[in-house]
PDB file of C-alpha atoms in Angstrom:
ATOM      1  CA  MET A 376     156.620   8.831 -31.568  1.00 98.00           C
ATOM      2  CA  ARG A 377     159.523   7.557 -29.510  1.00 98.00           C
ATOM      3  CA  ILE A 378     159.881   5.756 -26.197  1.00 98.00           C
ATOM      4  CA  ARG A 379     162.666   6.521 -23.764  1.00 98.00           C
ATOM      5  CA  PRO A 380     163.330   6.103 -20.034  1.00 98.00           C
ATOM      6  CA  TYR A 381     161.330   8.409 -17.756  1.00 98.00           C
ATOM      7  CA  ILE A 382     163.358  11.457 -16.670  1.00 98.00           C
ATOM      8  CA  GLU A 383     161.852  12.855 -13.496  1.00 98.00           C
ATOM      9  CA  ASP A 384     163.329  16.364 -13.768  1.00 97.00           C
ATOM     10  CA  SER A 385     161.786  17.030 -17.174  1.00 97.00           C
ATOM     11  CA  ASP A 386     158.865  14.580 -17.430  1.00 98.00           C
ATOM     12  CA  TYR A 387     157.097  14.938 -14.082  1.00 98.00           C
ATOM     13  CA  ALA A 388     155.762  18.409 -14.946  1.00 97.00           C
ATOM     14  CA  TYR A 389     153.906  16.888 -17.910  1.00 98.00           C
ATOM     15  CA  LEU A 390     152.751  13.696 -16.209  1.00 97.00           C
ATOM     16  CA  SER A 391     151.385  15.568 -13.189  1.00 97.00           C
ATOM     17  CA  LYS A 392     148.877  17.363 -15.438  1.00 96.00           C
ATOM     18  CA  TRP A 393     147.526  14.228 -17.140  1.00 97.00           C
ATOM     19  CA  THR A 394     145.963  12.282 -14.273  1.00 90.00           C
ATOM     20  CA  GLY A 395     143.050  14.674 -13.722  1.00 92.00           C
ATOM     21  CA  ASP A 396     140.675  14.621 -10.786  1.00 96.00           C
ATOM     22  CA  GLU A 397     140.673  12.125  -7.929  1.00 97.00           C
ATOM     23  CA  ARG A 398     138.452   9.588  -9.717  1.00 97.00           C
ATOM     24  CA  ALA A 399     140.544   9.689 -12.900  1.00 97.00           C
ATOM     25  CA  HIS A 400     143.669   9.308 -10.775  1.00 97.00           C
ATOM     26  CA  ALA A 401     142.185   6.216  -9.092  1.00 97.00           C
ATOM     27  CA  LEU A 402     141.273   4.725 -12.491  1.00 97.00           C
ATOM     28  CA  TRP A 403     144.877   5.232 -13.597  1.00 97.00           C
ATOM     29  CA  SER A 404     146.800   4.236 -10.481  1.00 97.00           C
ATOM     30  CA  ALA A 405     144.381   2.124  -8.389  1.00 97.00           C
ATOM     31  CA  ASN A 406     145.528   4.490  -5.639  1.00 96.00           C
ATOM     32  CA  PHE A 407     148.958   2.848  -5.459  1.00 97.00           C
ATOM     33  CA  ILE A 408     150.121   6.432  -5.976  1.00 97.00           C
ATOM     34  CA  PRO A 409     148.440   8.650  -3.358  1.00 95.00           C
ATOM     35  CA  TYR A 410     146.224  11.504  -4.530  1.00 97.00           C
ATOM     36  CA  PRO A 411     147.117  14.236  -5.097  1.00 96.00           C
ATOM     37  CA  MET A 412     150.280  12.895  -6.687  1.00 97.00           C
ATOM     38  CA  THR A 413     153.536  14.664  -5.908  1.00 98.00           C
ATOM     39  CA  LYS A 414     156.965  14.152  -7.384  1.00 98.00           C
ATOM     40  CA  GLU A 415     157.989  12.430  -4.146  1.00 98.00           C
ATOM     41  CA  THR A 416     155.013  10.032  -3.969  1.00 98.00           C
ATOM     42  CA  LEU A 417     155.507   9.092  -7.619  1.00 98.00           C
ATOM     43  CA  ARG A 418     159.237   8.554  -7.062  1.00 98.00           C
ATOM     44  CA  ARG A 419     158.561   6.324  -4.027  1.00 98.00           C
ATOM     45  CA  THR A 420     156.023   4.277  -5.998  1.00 98.00           C
ATOM     46  CA  LEU A 421     158.355   3.889  -8.973  1.00 98.00           C
ATOM     47  CA  ASP A 422     161.297   2.971  -6.708  1.00 98.00           C
ATOM     48  CA  LYS A 423     159.192   0.344  -4.907  1.00 98.00           C
ATOM     49  CA  GLY A 424     158.025  -1.119  -8.240  1.00 98.00           C
ATOM     50  CA  ALA A 425     161.627  -1.279  -9.442  1.00 98.00           C
ATOM     51  CA  ARG A 426     162.745  -3.053  -6.255  1.00 98.00           C
ATOM     52  CA  ASP A 427     159.801  -5.434  -5.944  1.00 97.00           C
ATOM     53  CA  TRP A 428     159.014  -6.243  -9.586  1.00 96.00           C
ATOM     54  CA  GLY A 429     161.830  -4.910 -11.758  1.00 97.00           C
ATOM     55  CA  ASP A 430     159.575  -2.161 -13.158  1.00 98.00           C
ATOM     56  CA  SER A 431     161.115   0.442 -15.416  1.00 98.00           C
ATOM     57  CA  ALA A 432     159.344   3.738 -16.119  1.00 98.00           C
ATOM     58  CA  TYR A 433     159.162   5.093 -19.664  1.00 98.00           C
ATOM     59  CA  THR A 434     157.981   8.229 -21.407  1.00 98.00           C
ATOM     60  CA  ALA A 435     156.515   8.320 -24.895  1.00 98.00           C
ATOM     61  CA  THR A 436     157.408  11.496 -26.750  1.00 98.00           C
ATOM     62  CA  GLU A 437     156.585  13.296 -29.946  1.00 98.00           C
ATOM     63  CA  ASP A 438     159.485  13.209 -32.392  1.00 96.00           C
ATOM     64  CA  ASP A 439     160.491  16.651 -31.054  1.00 97.00           C
ATOM     65  CA  GLY A 440     160.883  15.227 -27.525  1.00 97.00           C
ATOM     66  CA  THR A 441     157.637  16.551 -26.009  1.00 98.00           C
ATOM     67  CA  PRO A 442     156.208  13.958 -23.582  1.00 98.00           C
ATOM     68  CA  VAL A 443     152.798  12.577 -24.578  1.00 98.00           C
ATOM     69  CA  GLY A 444     152.569   9.331 -22.589  1.00 98.00           C
ATOM     70  CA  PHE A 445     153.925   7.319 -19.692  1.00 98.00           C
ATOM     71  CA  PHE A 446     153.968   3.674 -18.577  1.00 98.00           C
ATOM     72  CA  CYS A 447     155.892   1.182 -16.477  1.00 98.00           C
ATOM     73  CA  TYR A 448     157.016  -2.178 -17.825  1.00 98.00           C
ATOM     74  CA  CYS A 449     158.578  -5.280 -16.336  1.00 98.00           C
ATOM     75  CA  ILE A 450     159.094  -8.847 -17.451  1.00 97.00           C
ATOM     76  CA  ASP A 451     158.790 -12.035 -15.437  1.00 96.00           C
ATOM     77  CA  VAL A 452     161.671 -14.056 -16.848  1.00 92.00           C
ATOM     78  CA  LYS A 453     160.292 -17.334 -15.486  1.00 94.00           C
ATOM     79  CA  SER A 454     157.025 -17.094 -17.409  1.00 96.00           C
ATOM     80  CA  ASN A 455     158.525 -14.844 -20.118  1.00 97.00           C
ATOM     81  CA  THR A 456     155.544 -12.512 -19.717  1.00 98.00           C
ATOM     82  CA  GLY A 457     155.735  -8.729 -19.662  1.00 98.00           C
ATOM     83  CA  PHE A 458     153.471  -6.561 -17.568  1.00 98.00           C
ATOM     84  CA  LEU A 459     152.375  -2.963 -18.099  1.00 98.00           C
ATOM     85  CA  LYS A 460     151.322  -0.566 -15.333  1.00 98.00           C
ATOM     86  CA  TYR A 461     150.395   3.099 -14.945  1.00 98.00           C
ATOM     87  CA  ILE A 462     149.636   3.621 -18.625  1.00 98.00           C
ATOM     88  CA  ILE A 463     148.588   7.188 -19.368  1.00 98.00           C
ATOM     89  CA  VAL A 464     148.432   9.598 -22.287  1.00 98.00           C
ATOM     90  CA  ASP A 465     148.250  13.378 -22.180  1.00 98.00           C
ATOM     91  CA  ARG A 466     144.562  14.225 -21.692  1.00 95.00           C
ATOM     92  CA  LYS A 467     144.688  16.600 -24.683  1.00 96.00           C
ATOM     93  CA  LYS A 468     145.923  13.762 -26.925  1.00 96.00           C
ATOM     94  CA  ARG A 469     143.385  11.093 -25.939  1.00 94.00           C
ATOM     95  CA  GLY A 470     141.083   9.780 -28.649  1.00 94.00           C
ATOM     96  CA  LYS A 471     143.559  10.792 -31.359  1.00 96.00           C
ATOM     97  CA  GLY A 472     145.536   7.564 -31.717  1.00 97.00           C
ATOM     98  CA  TYR A 473     148.434   8.475 -29.425  1.00 98.00           C
ATOM     99  CA  GLY A 474     147.647   5.714 -26.944  1.00 98.00           C
ATOM    100  CA  GLN A 475     147.440   3.114 -29.686  1.00 98.00           C
ATOM    101  CA  GLU A 476     150.710   4.258 -31.224  1.00 98.00           C
ATOM    102  CA  MET A 477     152.440   4.207 -27.845  1.00 98.00           C
ATOM    103  CA  LEU A 478     151.132   0.711 -27.086  1.00 98.00           C
ATOM    104  CA  ARG A 479     152.212  -0.607 -30.482  1.00 98.00           C
ATOM    105  CA  LEU A 480     155.730   0.631 -29.744  1.00 98.00           C
ATOM    106  CA  VAL A 481     155.557  -0.886 -26.259  1.00 98.00           C
ATOM    107  CA  LEU A 482     154.540  -4.279 -27.644  1.00 98.00           C
ATOM    108  CA  GLU A 483     157.276  -4.116 -30.285  1.00 98.00           C
ATOM    109  CA  TYR A 484     159.800  -3.365 -27.529  1.00 97.00           C
ATOM    110  CA  ALA A 485     158.426  -6.102 -25.262  1.00 98.00           C
ATOM    111  CA  PHE A 486     158.448  -8.775 -27.961  1.00 97.00           C
ATOM    112  CA  MET A 487     161.592  -7.843 -29.879  1.00 96.00           C
ATOM    113  CA  VAL A 488     163.880  -6.440 -27.175  1.00 96.00           C
ATOM    114  CA  THR A 489     162.821  -8.177 -23.955  1.00 96.00           C
ATOM    115  CA  GLY A 490     161.748 -11.383 -25.711  1.00 96.00           C
ATOM    116  CA  ALA A 491     158.351 -11.545 -24.005  1.00 98.00           C
ATOM    117  CA  ARG A 492     155.973 -14.189 -25.342  1.00 98.00           C
ATOM    118  CA  ALA A 493     153.030 -12.123 -24.063  1.00 98.00           C
ATOM    119  CA  VAL A 494     152.273  -8.858 -22.276  1.00 98.00           C
ATOM    120  CA  GLN A 495     149.547  -8.389 -19.667  1.00 98.00           C
ATOM    121  CA  LEU A 496     147.904  -5.383 -18.079  1.00 98.00           C
ATOM    122  CA  ASN A 497     145.010  -4.640 -15.760  1.00 98.00           C
ATOM    123  CA  VAL A 498     142.308  -2.071 -16.431  1.00 98.00           C
ATOM    124  CA  PHE A 499     139.160  -1.261 -14.523  1.00 98.00           C
ATOM    125  CA  SER A 500     135.896  -1.928 -16.333  1.00 96.00           C
ATOM    126  CA  ALA A 501     134.921   1.658 -15.446  1.00 97.00           C
ATOM    127  CA  ASN A 502     137.774   2.871 -17.673  1.00 97.00           C
ATOM    128  CA  ALA A 503     136.030   2.053 -20.960  1.00 96.00           C
ATOM    129  CA  GLY A 504     138.177   4.367 -23.089  1.00 96.00           C
ATOM    130  CA  ALA A 505     141.406   2.735 -21.964  1.00 97.00           C
ATOM    131  CA  LYS A 506     139.964  -0.762 -22.367  1.00 98.00           C
ATOM    132  CA  TYR A 507     138.891   0.077 -25.925  1.00 97.00           C
ATOM    133  CA  CYS A 508     142.367   1.416 -26.725  1.00 98.00           C
ATOM    134  CA  TYR A 509     143.973  -1.803 -25.457  1.00 98.00           C
ATOM    135  CA  GLU A 510     141.595  -3.906 -27.551  1.00 98.00           C
ATOM    136  CA  LYS A 511     142.449  -1.858 -30.665  1.00 98.00           C
ATOM    137  CA  VAL A 512     146.126  -2.844 -30.390  1.00 98.00           C
ATOM    138  CA  GLY A 513     145.448  -6.539 -29.803  1.00 98.00           C
ATOM    139  CA  PHE A 514     144.903  -7.042 -26.077  1.00 98.00           C
ATOM    140  CA  VAL A 515     142.133  -9.519 -25.283  1.00 98.00           C
ATOM    141  CA  LEU A 516     140.304 -10.090 -22.050  1.00 98.00           C
ATOM    142  CA  ARG A 517     141.877 -12.887 -20.045  1.00 98.00           C
ATOM    143  CA  GLU A 518     140.112 -12.663 -16.694  1.00 98.00           C
ATOM    144  CA  ILE A 519     137.695 -10.449 -14.761  1.00 98.00           C
ATOM    145  CA  THR A 520     137.891  -9.995 -11.012  1.00 98.00           C
ATOM    146  CA  GLU A 521     134.531  -8.623  -9.948  1.00 98.00           C
ATOM    147  CA  ASN A 522     134.366  -5.801  -7.417  1.00 97.00           C
ATOM    148  CA  ALA A 523     138.156  -5.688  -7.173  1.00 97.00           C
ATOM    149  CA  PHE A 524     138.341  -1.992  -6.289  1.00 98.00           C
ATOM    150  CA  SER A 525     136.143   0.441  -4.427  1.00 96.00           C
ATOM    151  CA  TYR A 526     136.055   4.158  -5.092  1.00 96.00           C
ATOM    152  CA  ARG A 527     133.640   6.316  -3.092  1.00 96.00           C
ATOM    153  CA  GLY A 528     130.845   3.775  -3.156  1.00 96.00           C
ATOM    154  CA  GLU A 529     131.534   2.594  -6.716  1.00 96.00           C
ATOM    155  CA  ARG A 530     132.719  -0.978  -7.224  1.00 97.00           C
ATOM    156  CA  TRP A 531     134.997  -1.547 -10.205  1.00 98.00           C
ATOM    157  CA  ASP A 532     135.783  -4.877 -11.840  1.00 98.00           C
ATOM    158  CA  LYS A 533     139.429  -5.481 -12.719  1.00 98.00           C
ATOM    159  CA  CYS A 534     139.964  -6.764 -16.252  1.00 98.00           C
ATOM    160  CA  ASN A 535     143.218  -8.585 -16.907  1.00 98.00           C
ATOM    161  CA  MET A 536     144.108  -8.354 -20.586  1.00 98.00           C
ATOM    162  CA  ILE A 537     146.834 -10.034 -22.606  1.00 98.00           C
ATOM    163  CA  ALA A 538     148.527  -9.516 -25.968  1.00 98.00           C
ATOM    164  CA  GLU A 539     150.467 -12.459 -27.296  1.00 98.00           C
ATOM    165  CA  ASN A 540     153.506 -12.350 -29.542  1.00 96.00           C
ATOM    166  CA  LYS A 541     152.205 -13.483 -32.929  1.00 90.00           C
ATOM    167  CA  ALA A 542     155.765 -14.251 -34.069  1.00 83.00           C
ATOM    168  CA  ASP A 543     156.029 -17.159 -31.615  1.00 70.00           C
TER     169      ASP A 543
END
């Protein structure tokens, strides 16, 4: 697996098929990206994240270049903490270790290239599969915000998780 910058012209066609139905999309994006997602709404969201937070979008690929995952990453240089957003793996690849491999590469990049002392992410408690994947690569629960998000009568807790650089 490799990680490279997101290329809209080639990667969007893959990413657009991974988010699934409206509920799955909300679990993934917290509705920061309107449903149904279009190339334009994703571009606007990514551009805003880049302007406001310094987010960069990345694609994880098979060694042959086929996209299998996506995420955004930024680092707060004052606290030296990285942050991950919009983490997703091809639905056909889930449960097969692709997410864990992608996240291991992300953490290696964050710690070795950007010099982060830790990396955080948020996941809804209703997204048990994603939460389990994050735990498998070393993220631990840092804080829970109860009833942080509402989706069609469901109330989801937001779990903030952190992975610390063990080399520090």
